[in-house]
Short mmCIF file of C-alpha atoms in Angstrom, two decimals:
data_model
loop_
_atom_site.label_atom_id
_atom_site.label_comp_id
_atom_site.label_asym_id
_atom_site.label_seq_id
_atom_site.Cartn_x
_atom_site.Cartn_y
_atom_site.Cartn_z
CA UNK A 71 86.07 109.24 71.68
CA UNK A 72 87.43 110.30 68.34
CA UNK A 73 88.03 114.22 69.78
CA UNK A 74 91.17 115.20 71.62
CA UNK A 75 91.12 114.59 74.96
CA UNK A 76 90.62 117.61 77.40
CA UNK A 77 91.61 115.93 80.97
CA UNK A 78 93.22 112.83 81.24
CA UNK A 79 92.47 110.98 84.84
CA UNK A 80 94.98 108.07 86.10
CA UNK A 81 92.85 105.86 88.88
CA UNK A 82 89.21 104.84 88.75
CA UNK A 83 88.85 105.25 92.92
CA UNK A 84 85.95 107.28 94.63
CA UNK A 85 88.43 110.66 93.95
CA UNK A 86 89.27 109.39 89.87
CA UNK A 87 85.60 108.89 89.86
CA UNK A 88 84.86 112.26 91.52
CA UNK A 89 86.49 114.04 89.77
CA UNK A 90 85.82 112.78 86.25
CA UNK A 91 81.94 113.13 86.73
CA UNK A 92 82.45 116.70 87.31
CA UNK A 93 84.51 117.31 84.63
CA UNK A 94 82.12 115.62 82.44
CA UNK A 95 78.94 117.54 83.80
CA UNK A 96 81.42 120.53 82.55
CA UNK A 97 81.67 119.36 78.96
CA UNK A 98 85.02 118.32 79.38
CA UNK A 99 86.28 115.56 77.34
CA UNK A 100 87.96 112.84 79.45
CA UNK A 101 90.26 109.88 79.99
CA UNK A 102 89.93 108.28 82.56
CA UNK A 103 92.72 105.11 82.58
CA UNK A 104 92.48 102.75 85.45
CA UNK A 105 95.09 99.48 86.33
CA UNK A 106 91.31 97.34 87.96
CA UNK A 107 89.15 95.73 85.38
CA UNK A 108 86.28 97.76 87.30
CA UNK A 109 85.98 101.33 88.70
CA UNK A 110 85.80 102.22 92.29
CA UNK A 111 88.83 101.40 93.36
CA UNK A 112 89.94 99.74 97.02
CA UNK A 113 86.80 101.13 98.85
CA UNK A 114 84.25 99.58 96.29
CA UNK A 115 85.66 96.90 94.94
CA UNK A 116 83.38 94.41 93.71
CA UNK A 117 83.27 90.50 93.18
CA UNK A 118 83.46 90.42 89.17
CA UNK A 119 80.25 90.92 87.29
CA UNK A 120 79.33 86.93 86.85
CA UNK A 121 80.38 86.36 90.75
CA UNK A 122 78.82 89.54 91.86
CA UNK A 123 75.10 87.26 92.80
CA UNK A 124 76.12 84.92 94.45
CA UNK A 125 78.88 87.09 97.02
CA UNK A 126 77.22 88.97 98.95
CA UNK A 127 79.39 91.84 100.11
CA UNK A 128 76.60 94.38 100.85
CA UNK A 129 77.83 94.91 104.52
CA UNK A 130 80.71 95.29 103.71
CA UNK A 131 80.39 98.98 101.59
CA UNK A 132 79.94 102.54 103.17
CA UNK A 133 78.56 104.95 100.56
CA UNK A 134 77.21 103.25 97.94
CA UNK A 135 74.73 105.47 97.10
CA UNK A 136 77.24 107.67 95.95
CA UNK A 137 78.92 104.94 93.85
CA UNK A 138 76.40 104.07 92.19
CA UNK A 139 74.58 107.48 91.47
CA UNK A 140 78.75 107.68 89.68
CA UNK A 141 78.76 105.22 87.99
CA UNK A 142 75.64 106.00 86.37
CA UNK A 143 76.93 108.95 85.54
CA UNK A 144 79.78 107.96 83.75
CA UNK A 145 78.09 105.38 81.80
CA UNK A 146 75.81 108.12 80.19
CA UNK A 147 79.27 110.45 78.99
CA UNK A 148 80.62 107.41 77.91
CA UNK A 149 77.48 106.72 75.82
CA UNK A 150 77.31 109.74 74.65
CA UNK A 151 80.83 110.03 73.71
CA UNK A 152 82.76 111.97 76.25
CA UNK A 153 84.00 109.78 77.94
CA UNK A 154 86.78 107.15 77.36
CA UNK A 155 87.14 104.35 80.48
CA UNK A 156 90.36 102.95 79.96
CA UNK A 157 90.15 99.43 82.10
CA UNK A 158 92.95 96.81 82.74
CA UNK A 159 95.50 99.76 82.21
CA UNK A 160 98.96 100.38 84.43
CA UNK A 161 100.33 103.76 84.02
CA UNK A 162 103.89 103.71 84.04
CA UNK A 163 105.06 107.34 83.53
CA UNK A 164 103.04 110.99 82.85
CA UNK A 165 105.76 113.49 81.64
CA UNK A 166 105.37 117.12 80.06
CA UNK A 167 104.93 116.87 76.82
CA UNK A 168 104.34 120.68 75.12
CA UNK A 169 101.54 122.96 76.88
CA UNK A 170 99.91 119.27 78.12
CA UNK A 171 101.41 115.45 79.36
CA UNK A 172 101.81 113.04 77.61
CA UNK A 173 100.79 109.27 80.41
CA UNK A 174 102.21 105.71 78.62
CA UNK A 175 99.90 103.31 80.22
CA UNK A 176 100.23 99.38 79.20
CA UNK A 177 96.72 97.57 77.89
CA UNK A 178 97.01 94.17 80.31
CA UNK A 179 93.48 92.91 79.03
CA UNK A 180 94.89 90.77 77.01
CA UNK A 181 97.97 89.12 79.84
CA UNK A 182 100.26 87.92 78.89
CA UNK A 183 100.46 89.88 75.93
CA UNK A 184 100.77 94.38 76.91
CA UNK A 185 99.99 96.63 74.14
CA UNK A 186 101.36 100.59 74.23
CA UNK A 187 99.10 103.03 75.08
CA UNK A 188 100.11 106.83 74.96
CA UNK A 189 97.08 108.97 76.32
CA UNK A 190 97.70 113.26 75.53
CA UNK A 191 95.74 115.88 77.19
CA UNK A 192 96.78 119.65 78.68
CA UNK A 193 96.02 119.01 81.94
CA UNK A 194 96.07 115.73 83.93
CA UNK A 195 94.79 114.14 86.98
CA UNK A 196 96.29 111.85 89.65
CA UNK A 197 94.29 110.15 91.79
CA UNK A 198 96.39 106.94 92.21
CA UNK A 199 95.35 106.29 95.91
CA UNK A 200 97.24 104.26 98.89
CA UNK A 201 98.27 100.87 99.80
CA UNK A 202 99.42 99.83 103.32
CA UNK A 203 102.18 100.29 105.56
CA UNK A 204 103.61 98.17 106.70
CA UNK A 205 106.25 97.34 109.90
CA UNK A 206 108.39 94.01 109.90
CA UNK A 207 108.35 91.70 112.47
CA UNK A 208 109.60 88.28 112.66
CA UNK A 209 108.28 86.37 111.45
CA UNK A 210 105.88 88.72 109.01
CA UNK A 211 107.68 86.73 105.80
CA UNK A 212 105.30 83.66 106.75
CA UNK A 213 102.66 82.31 104.25
CA UNK A 214 98.46 83.63 105.79
CA UNK A 215 100.48 86.88 106.96
CA UNK A 216 99.07 90.19 105.01
CA UNK A 217 98.23 93.34 105.06
CA UNK A 218 94.61 93.93 106.94
CA UNK A 219 94.15 95.58 103.14
CA UNK A 220 94.69 92.19 101.64
CA UNK A 221 92.24 90.57 104.47
CA UNK A 222 89.56 92.53 103.13
CA UNK A 223 90.46 93.02 99.10
CA UNK A 224 90.23 88.67 99.30
CA UNK A 225 85.90 89.71 100.92
CA UNK A 226 85.45 92.63 99.04
CA UNK A 227 86.50 90.98 95.99
CA UNK A 228 85.34 87.43 96.22
CA UNK A 229 83.86 86.61 99.49
CA UNK A 230 86.59 84.78 100.85
CA UNK A 231 88.41 84.63 104.30
CA UNK A 232 91.55 84.51 103.96
CA UNK A 233 91.73 81.88 108.19
CA UNK A 234 89.50 80.12 110.25
CA UNK A 235 90.96 81.83 113.25
CA UNK A 236 92.89 85.29 112.17
CA UNK A 237 94.03 87.69 114.73
CA UNK A 238 94.34 91.20 113.57
CA UNK A 239 97.36 94.05 114.57
CA UNK A 240 98.84 97.38 114.03
CA UNK A 241 96.90 100.41 114.50
CA UNK A 242 93.67 102.58 113.63
CA UNK A 243 90.19 102.20 112.70
CA UNK A 244 90.50 100.29 109.87
CA UNK A 245 91.26 97.66 111.86
CA UNK A 246 87.40 97.54 113.10
CA UNK A 247 85.41 97.13 109.18
CA UNK A 248 88.37 93.97 108.72
CA UNK A 249 87.31 92.55 112.15
CA UNK A 250 83.56 92.87 111.67
CA UNK A 251 83.25 92.01 107.63
CA UNK A 252 85.96 88.42 108.73
CA UNK A 253 83.99 88.20 112.00
CA UNK A 254 80.41 88.87 110.25
CA UNK A 255 81.36 85.48 107.83
CA UNK A 256 81.88 82.96 110.70
CA UNK A 257 85.95 83.75 110.78
CA UNK A 258 87.16 83.58 114.38
CA UNK A 259 88.80 86.55 115.26
CA UNK A 260 91.06 86.56 118.28
CA UNK A 261 92.27 89.59 118.91
CA UNK A 262 91.74 92.70 117.45
CA UNK A 263 95.29 94.15 118.82
CA UNK A 264 95.07 98.33 118.59
CA UNK A 265 98.89 99.65 119.86
CA UNK A 266 97.29 102.74 120.49
CA UNK A 267 94.87 103.86 123.01
CA UNK A 268 91.30 105.40 123.11
CA UNK A 269 92.27 108.29 125.28
CA UNK A 270 94.06 109.64 122.55
CA UNK A 271 90.72 111.03 120.91
CA UNK A 272 90.18 113.04 123.92
CA UNK A 273 92.86 115.41 123.22
CA UNK A 274 91.70 116.03 119.57
CA UNK A 275 87.68 116.10 119.92
CA UNK A 276 86.52 118.56 117.95
CA UNK A 277 86.80 117.21 114.91
CA UNK A 278 85.48 114.41 116.38
CA UNK A 279 82.13 116.29 116.94
CA UNK A 280 82.39 117.69 113.44
CA UNK A 281 82.05 114.86 111.75
CA UNK A 282 79.26 112.40 113.63
CA UNK A 283 79.16 109.72 110.83
CA UNK A 284 82.58 108.56 111.47
CA UNK A 285 81.36 108.29 114.84
CA UNK A 286 78.44 106.31 114.12
CA UNK A 287 80.25 104.30 111.98
CA UNK A 288 82.52 103.60 114.20
CA UNK A 289 80.17 102.55 116.84
CA UNK A 290 78.00 99.94 114.55
CA UNK A 291 81.54 98.14 113.66
CA UNK A 292 82.12 97.93 117.91
CA UNK A 293 78.33 96.43 118.06
CA UNK A 294 79.46 93.51 115.74
CA UNK A 295 82.68 93.55 117.33
CA UNK A 296 80.42 93.66 120.25
CA UNK A 297 78.23 90.78 119.00
CA UNK A 298 80.00 88.25 117.88
CA UNK A 299 82.20 88.60 121.11
CA UNK A 300 85.62 89.88 119.22
CA UNK A 301 88.10 90.96 121.68
CA UNK A 302 90.02 94.81 121.16
CA UNK A 303 93.02 94.94 123.54
CA UNK A 304 94.43 98.80 123.31
CA UNK A 305 97.86 99.49 124.04
CA UNK A 306 98.89 95.64 122.94
CA UNK A 307 100.85 94.66 119.41
CA UNK A 308 101.50 91.38 117.36
CA UNK A 309 105.02 91.10 118.14
CA UNK A 310 105.59 87.69 116.62
CA UNK A 311 104.47 84.99 114.51
CA UNK A 312 105.90 81.39 113.96
CA UNK A 313 105.30 78.37 111.65
CA UNK A 314 106.47 76.82 109.54
CA UNK A 315 104.41 76.12 105.56
CA UNK A 316 102.27 78.90 107.36
CA UNK A 317 101.63 80.94 110.10
CA UNK A 318 99.99 79.16 112.96
CA UNK A 319 100.56 81.61 116.73
CA UNK A 320 101.05 84.80 117.67
CA UNK A 321 103.27 86.20 120.09
CA UNK A 322 101.21 89.74 121.53
CA UNK A 323 102.55 91.76 123.54
CA UNK A 324 101.28 95.09 126.23
CA UNK A 325 102.77 97.87 124.52
CA UNK A 326 104.60 100.74 126.82
CA UNK A 327 102.95 104.62 125.89
CA UNK A 328 106.23 104.50 123.53
CA UNK A 329 105.47 101.21 122.11
CA UNK A 330 108.34 99.33 123.56
CA UNK A 331 106.57 96.00 125.16
CA UNK A 332 106.38 95.96 128.35
CA UNK A 333 107.95 92.80 130.34
CA UNK A 334 105.85 88.97 130.92
CA UNK A 335 103.13 90.49 129.40
CA UNK A 336 103.68 88.22 126.25
CA UNK A 337 101.79 85.44 125.66
CA UNK A 338 100.81 82.90 122.72
CA UNK A 339 97.73 82.54 120.27
CA UNK A 340 97.47 79.59 117.84
CA UNK A 341 95.55 80.74 114.18
CA UNK A 342 95.84 80.33 111.04
CA UNK A 343 95.73 84.10 109.75
CA UNK A 344 97.04 86.73 110.31
CA UNK A 345 96.32 90.75 109.33
CA UNK A 346 98.59 92.97 110.02
CA UNK A 347 97.93 97.32 109.14
CA UNK A 348 100.09 100.87 110.55
CA UNK A 349 98.01 103.59 108.70
CA UNK A 350 98.74 103.81 104.08
CA UNK A 351 101.30 105.58 102.07
CA UNK A 352 100.23 108.04 98.94
CA UNK A 353 100.83 106.64 95.78
CA UNK A 354 103.13 109.29 94.36
CA UNK A 355 104.89 107.40 91.79
CA UNK A 356 103.22 109.64 89.09
CA UNK A 357 103.73 113.33 90.57
CA UNK A 358 107.42 113.26 91.81
CA UNK A 359 109.37 112.71 88.69
CA UNK A 360 106.09 115.33 87.23
CA UNK A 361 108.00 117.79 90.18
CA UNK A 362 104.92 118.21 92.30
CA UNK A 363 106.26 119.40 95.29
CA UNK A 364 105.43 117.38 98.48
CA UNK A 365 105.29 118.45 102.79
CA UNK A 366 104.95 116.00 104.97
CA UNK A 367 101.92 115.14 106.95
CA UNK A 368 100.40 114.45 111.03
CA UNK A 369 101.42 110.37 110.45
CA UNK A 370 104.92 110.75 109.14
CA UNK A 371 104.11 110.28 105.36
CA UNK A 372 104.95 112.90 102.55
CA UNK A 373 102.01 114.21 100.63
CA UNK A 374 101.44 115.69 97.32
CA UNK A 375 100.90 120.03 98.08
CA UNK A 376 98.24 121.51 96.98
CA UNK A 377 96.63 124.41 97.34
CA UNK A 378 92.92 124.66 98.29
CA UNK A 379 91.67 123.75 95.06
CA UNK A 380 94.40 120.83 94.67
CA UNK A 381 95.92 122.24 92.45
CA UNK A 382 99.62 121.12 93.00
CA UNK A 383 102.61 122.85 92.15
CA UNK A 384 102.66 121.64 88.66
CA UNK A 385 101.18 124.23 86.35
CA UNK A 386 97.99 121.87 84.79
CA UNK A 387 98.75 119.14 87.43
CA UNK A 388 96.09 117.89 90.01
CA UNK A 389 95.19 115.91 92.40
CA UNK A 390 93.16 114.13 94.86
CA UNK A 391 92.54 111.59 97.79
CA UNK A 392 95.03 109.81 99.68
CA UNK A 393 98.34 111.28 97.01
CA UNK A 394 97.51 114.74 99.55
CA UNK A 395 97.41 112.63 103.50
CA UNK A 396 94.92 109.38 104.16
CA UNK A 397 91.01 110.60 105.11
CA UNK A 398 88.97 108.16 103.63
CA UNK A 399 86.43 107.97 101.12
CA UNK A 400 84.60 110.99 101.58
CA UNK A 401 87.47 113.31 102.04
CA UNK A 402 88.28 111.61 98.09
CA UNK A 403 84.72 112.66 96.60
CA UNK A 404 85.22 115.66 98.21
CA UNK A 405 89.10 116.77 96.86
CA UNK A 406 88.43 115.10 93.14
CA UNK A 407 85.12 117.51 93.04
CA UNK A 408 87.06 120.14 94.07
CA UNK A 409 90.22 119.42 91.78
CA UNK A 410 87.29 118.86 88.60
CA UNK A 411 86.02 121.94 89.57
CA UNK A 412 89.45 123.44 89.12
CA UNK A 413 90.15 121.93 86.43
CA UNK A 414 87.17 123.61 84.01
CA UNK A 415 87.97 126.81 85.81
CA UNK A 416 91.27 127.21 84.53
CA UNK A 417 90.30 125.39 81.40
CA UNK A 418 88.02 128.54 81.09
CA UNK A 419 84.62 126.59 81.49
CA UNK A 420 81.35 127.02 84.02
CA UNK A 421 80.69 123.83 86.04
CA UNK A 422 77.29 122.65 85.44
CA UNK A 423 74.78 124.40 88.39
CA UNK A 424 73.86 120.85 89.33
CA UNK A 425 77.43 120.40 91.22
CA UNK A 426 78.21 122.07 94.88
CA UNK A 427 79.47 125.03 95.20
CA UNK A 428 83.17 125.70 96.03
CA UNK A 429 82.86 127.60 99.51
CA UNK A 430 81.00 124.24 100.58
CA UNK A 431 83.33 121.69 99.20
CA UNK A 432 86.57 123.57 101.10
CA UNK A 433 84.71 123.92 103.84
CA UNK A 434 83.93 120.21 103.89
CA UNK A 435 87.48 119.14 103.32
CA UNK A 436 88.00 121.24 105.82
CA UNK A 437 86.67 119.85 107.92
CA UNK A 438 86.79 116.00 106.60
CA UNK A 439 91.05 116.99 106.63
CA UNK A 440 90.88 117.56 110.05
CA UNK A 441 89.63 114.50 111.60
CA UNK A 442 92.24 112.73 109.55
CA UNK A 443 94.77 114.45 111.17
CA UNK A 444 93.50 114.34 114.17
CA UNK A 445 93.28 110.49 112.80
CA UNK A 446 96.88 110.14 113.06
CA UNK A 447 97.59 112.38 115.50
CA UNK A 448 95.55 109.82 117.77
CA UNK A 449 97.35 105.94 115.88
CA UNK A 450 100.33 106.74 115.39
CA UNK A 451 102.86 104.81 114.78
CA UNK A 452 104.77 103.84 117.40
CA UNK A 453 108.63 105.24 118.46
CA UNK A 454 110.32 102.02 120.25
CA UNK A 455 108.21 99.35 117.84
CA UNK A 456 112.36 98.22 116.22
CA UNK A 457 113.28 96.88 119.50
CA UNK A 458 110.13 94.11 118.66
CA UNK A 459 112.90 93.18 115.77
CA UNK A 460 115.66 90.89 116.42
CA UNK A 461 118.69 91.39 114.27
CA UNK A 462 118.28 87.98 112.17
CA UNK A 463 114.57 89.75 111.28
CA UNK A 464 113.96 90.30 107.41
CA UNK A 465 113.15 93.63 107.00
CA UNK A 466 113.15 93.69 102.57
CA UNK A 467 111.20 90.37 102.70
CA UNK A 468 113.29 91.00 98.11
CA UNK A 469 116.53 91.08 98.95
CA UNK A 470 116.58 89.72 102.31
CA UNK A 471 117.44 92.23 103.70
CA UNK A 472 117.77 92.08 106.98
CA UNK A 473 116.99 94.26 110.31
CA UNK A 474 120.90 94.11 111.70
CA UNK A 475 122.55 95.04 108.30
CA UNK A 476 119.86 98.17 108.23
CA UNK A 477 121.22 99.40 111.81
CA UNK A 478 125.34 97.90 110.13
CA UNK A 479 124.25 100.72 107.41
CA UNK A 480 122.98 103.29 110.47
CA UNK A 481 125.33 102.96 111.93
CA UNK A 482 128.42 103.33 108.90
CA UNK A 483 126.66 106.30 109.24
CA UNK A 484 123.13 105.99 106.48
CA UNK A 485 121.04 108.74 107.67
CA UNK A 486 117.94 107.46 105.29
CA UNK A 487 116.55 104.86 103.52
CA UNK A 488 118.40 106.07 99.37
CA UNK A 489 121.88 105.40 101.41
CA UNK A 490 120.89 102.38 103.30
CA UNK A 491 119.86 100.16 99.91
CA UNK A 492 123.29 101.56 98.23
CA UNK A 493 124.96 100.00 101.19
CA UNK A 494 122.26 97.11 101.52
CA UNK A 495 120.49 96.71 98.59
CA UNK A 496 117.22 97.30 100.95
CA UNK A 497 114.97 98.29 98.35
CA UNK A 498 116.46 97.26 94.80
CA UNK A 499 113.85 94.07 94.76
CA UNK A 500 110.78 93.50 92.35
CA UNK A 501 108.57 96.85 95.16
CA UNK A 502 111.81 98.42 94.89
CA UNK A 503 110.76 99.91 98.31
CA UNK A 504 107.34 100.03 98.11
CA UNK A 505 106.80 97.33 100.87
CA UNK A 506 110.21 98.24 103.33
CA UNK A 507 110.90 101.47 102.14
CA UNK A 508 108.46 103.43 105.08
CA UNK A 509 109.99 100.11 107.73
CA UNK A 510 113.67 101.13 106.15
CA UNK A 511 113.21 105.00 106.53
CA UNK A 512 111.96 104.79 110.32
CA UNK A 513 115.16 102.81 111.11
CA UNK A 514 117.43 105.20 110.04
CA UNK A 515 115.76 109.00 110.36
CA UNK A 516 113.45 108.69 112.90
CA UNK A 517 111.27 111.87 112.86
CA UNK A 518 111.23 112.89 109.49
CA UNK A 519 108.51 112.84 107.10
CA UNK A 520 109.11 109.06 105.04
CA UNK A 521 109.35 110.57 101.62
CA UNK A 522 109.66 107.64 98.23
CA UNK A 523 112.16 107.44 95.70
CA UNK A 524 112.26 108.86 92.14
CA UNK A 525 110.88 106.37 89.82
CA UNK A 526 111.23 106.30 86.38
CA UNK A 527 108.60 103.59 85.74
CA UNK A 528 106.38 103.27 88.14
CA UNK A 529 104.36 99.91 87.47
CA UNK A 530 106.32 96.77 86.22
CA UNK A 531 106.82 97.18 82.37
CA UNK A 532 108.08 94.34 79.88
CA UNK A 533 110.93 94.91 77.35
CA UNK A 534 108.33 94.38 74.56
CA UNK A 535 105.88 96.23 76.41
CA UNK A 536 109.03 99.23 75.34
CA UNK A 537 109.53 98.41 72.60
CA UNK A 538 105.98 98.42 70.87
CA UNK A 539 106.87 102.91 71.81
CA UNK A 540 109.11 102.65 68.44
CA UNK A 541 105.75 101.65 66.71
CA UNK A 542 104.65 104.94 67.09
CA UNK A 543 100.62 102.64 67.77
CA UNK A 544 97.44 104.44 66.47
CA UNK A 545 95.36 105.33 68.80
CA UNK A 546 92.40 108.23 69.45
CA UNK A 547 94.74 109.38 72.35
CA UNK A 548 98.19 108.68 70.44
CA UNK A 549 97.89 109.71 67.14
CA UNK A 550 102.04 109.72 66.39
CA UNK A 551 105.40 107.32 68.32
CA UNK A 552 105.81 109.11 71.39
CA UNK A 553 109.94 109.39 71.21
CA UNK A 554 110.50 112.34 69.61
CA UNK A 555 108.54 114.18 72.27
CA UNK A 556 109.68 112.27 75.61
CA UNK A 557 111.56 114.01 78.10
CA UNK A 558 115.45 112.92 78.98
CA UNK A 559 113.24 111.58 82.13
CA UNK A 560 111.06 108.87 79.50
CA UNK A 561 113.85 107.76 77.50
CA UNK A 562 115.68 107.34 80.83
CA UNK A 563 112.81 104.40 81.40
CA UNK A 564 113.31 103.58 78.54
CA UNK A 565 116.96 103.04 79.04
CA UNK A 566 116.25 101.17 82.41
CA UNK A 567 113.15 99.52 81.96
CA UNK A 568 114.15 96.61 84.73
CA UNK A 569 114.15 99.02 87.30
CA UNK A 570 110.87 98.70 88.71
CA UNK A 571 108.47 98.89 90.57
CA UNK A 572 105.84 96.02 92.27
CA UNK A 573 102.32 96.75 91.53
CA UNK A 574 100.43 100.50 92.52
CA UNK A 575 97.82 100.17 94.44
CA UNK A 576 94.90 98.72 91.98
CA UNK A 577 92.33 100.32 91.81
CA UNK A 578 89.25 97.33 91.01
#
């Protein structure tokens, strides 16, 4: 694409794909950038092209008709020269530049070599998704203890089961497809430990009834689990893991309504892999430094504040999908389409006649958001989960900070994860608090939404890649060196390249 872009979209998951296709259909020129090697995000993760015929993953997916239609649309526009699809590119910063935005990325397709790229456009749409939210427990740092999302990524990306005897724990409907996918491949799923109770949905029946596809999907998973005799244990949690070189057993306990283990209910179960998931945390690293306002969601996370058409509080900046609150792929697709319509309207361009009218999109988004809120209320993080922790339990794995150290910092006056970080180094390691941040926050600031710290560098960047900025790499999107137009924050990022985060949620 030789002409300047009208829009940069970061993230090629369901929201980003839908937004890109809608914007292209309205005549805009779009750059779509993603860290993965293929489009689809975590939800539509597939094996590599050369292995797809040998690895059957069709049963792990929903909405493949939508996915394939979006891929066909992108391919047509790419052939016409209106789409620049940049895969294997990690966006590490987004800054204001004049009347538009500059997205700094590194091209890692030829790893370990990295090449800097700067993508410029008057409008920016962020669809970076979310990542697994984890709560520590004794033994969670043993090899073989994974996130539930990690287990599913192995299945979708390579048909790989992490073990032959697996226990799943946490809360939320996401545990069901993971268990069903494992069981369908011959894995013995010894238990699905759900901290909540199904009766909690009875307090929110309307969103469930208005989204029949959701409960039909859940019924399908339930049938699969029943067929494979997988026990689903409500109001139960994995409270500890045991092992040496690898996890060998978990301890499971029944929970009181507040989430505290019931005395005398704990039992030991032998396993060779564990998957744990407590919902997801939105990936806001590119939005926060741009000044996007946040708001609280029902699941205890801070999310991007948007209007009814997915505009953020920053002019020219839009976002869709899990950055606005975790709600599933169907919601993300509709929000992506709605955000792109806003881009078209703000650009003075009429959407293509084939696109859904905005009233229908807004209605679908409202209905699906109501379901997401009901899901969060029915599957909360148990308030008493810290009772599972001993003082010696590692909370921050990067810096080896224990629960006892976090509790001591709180006793000394720390009231949020930022102050605990200053006192204990929790969150200063390679992942920059992405894994431990929500847990540290819960241990110190219960009752308040978790708001991630502002990071000037959103993903690890080498000094060599940053040095390339001085060379002004010449690409269609980078006609000049960005240094002259950089904001003070971007300049600070160059001076402190080691204050990096872990990999953001890969869209591949």
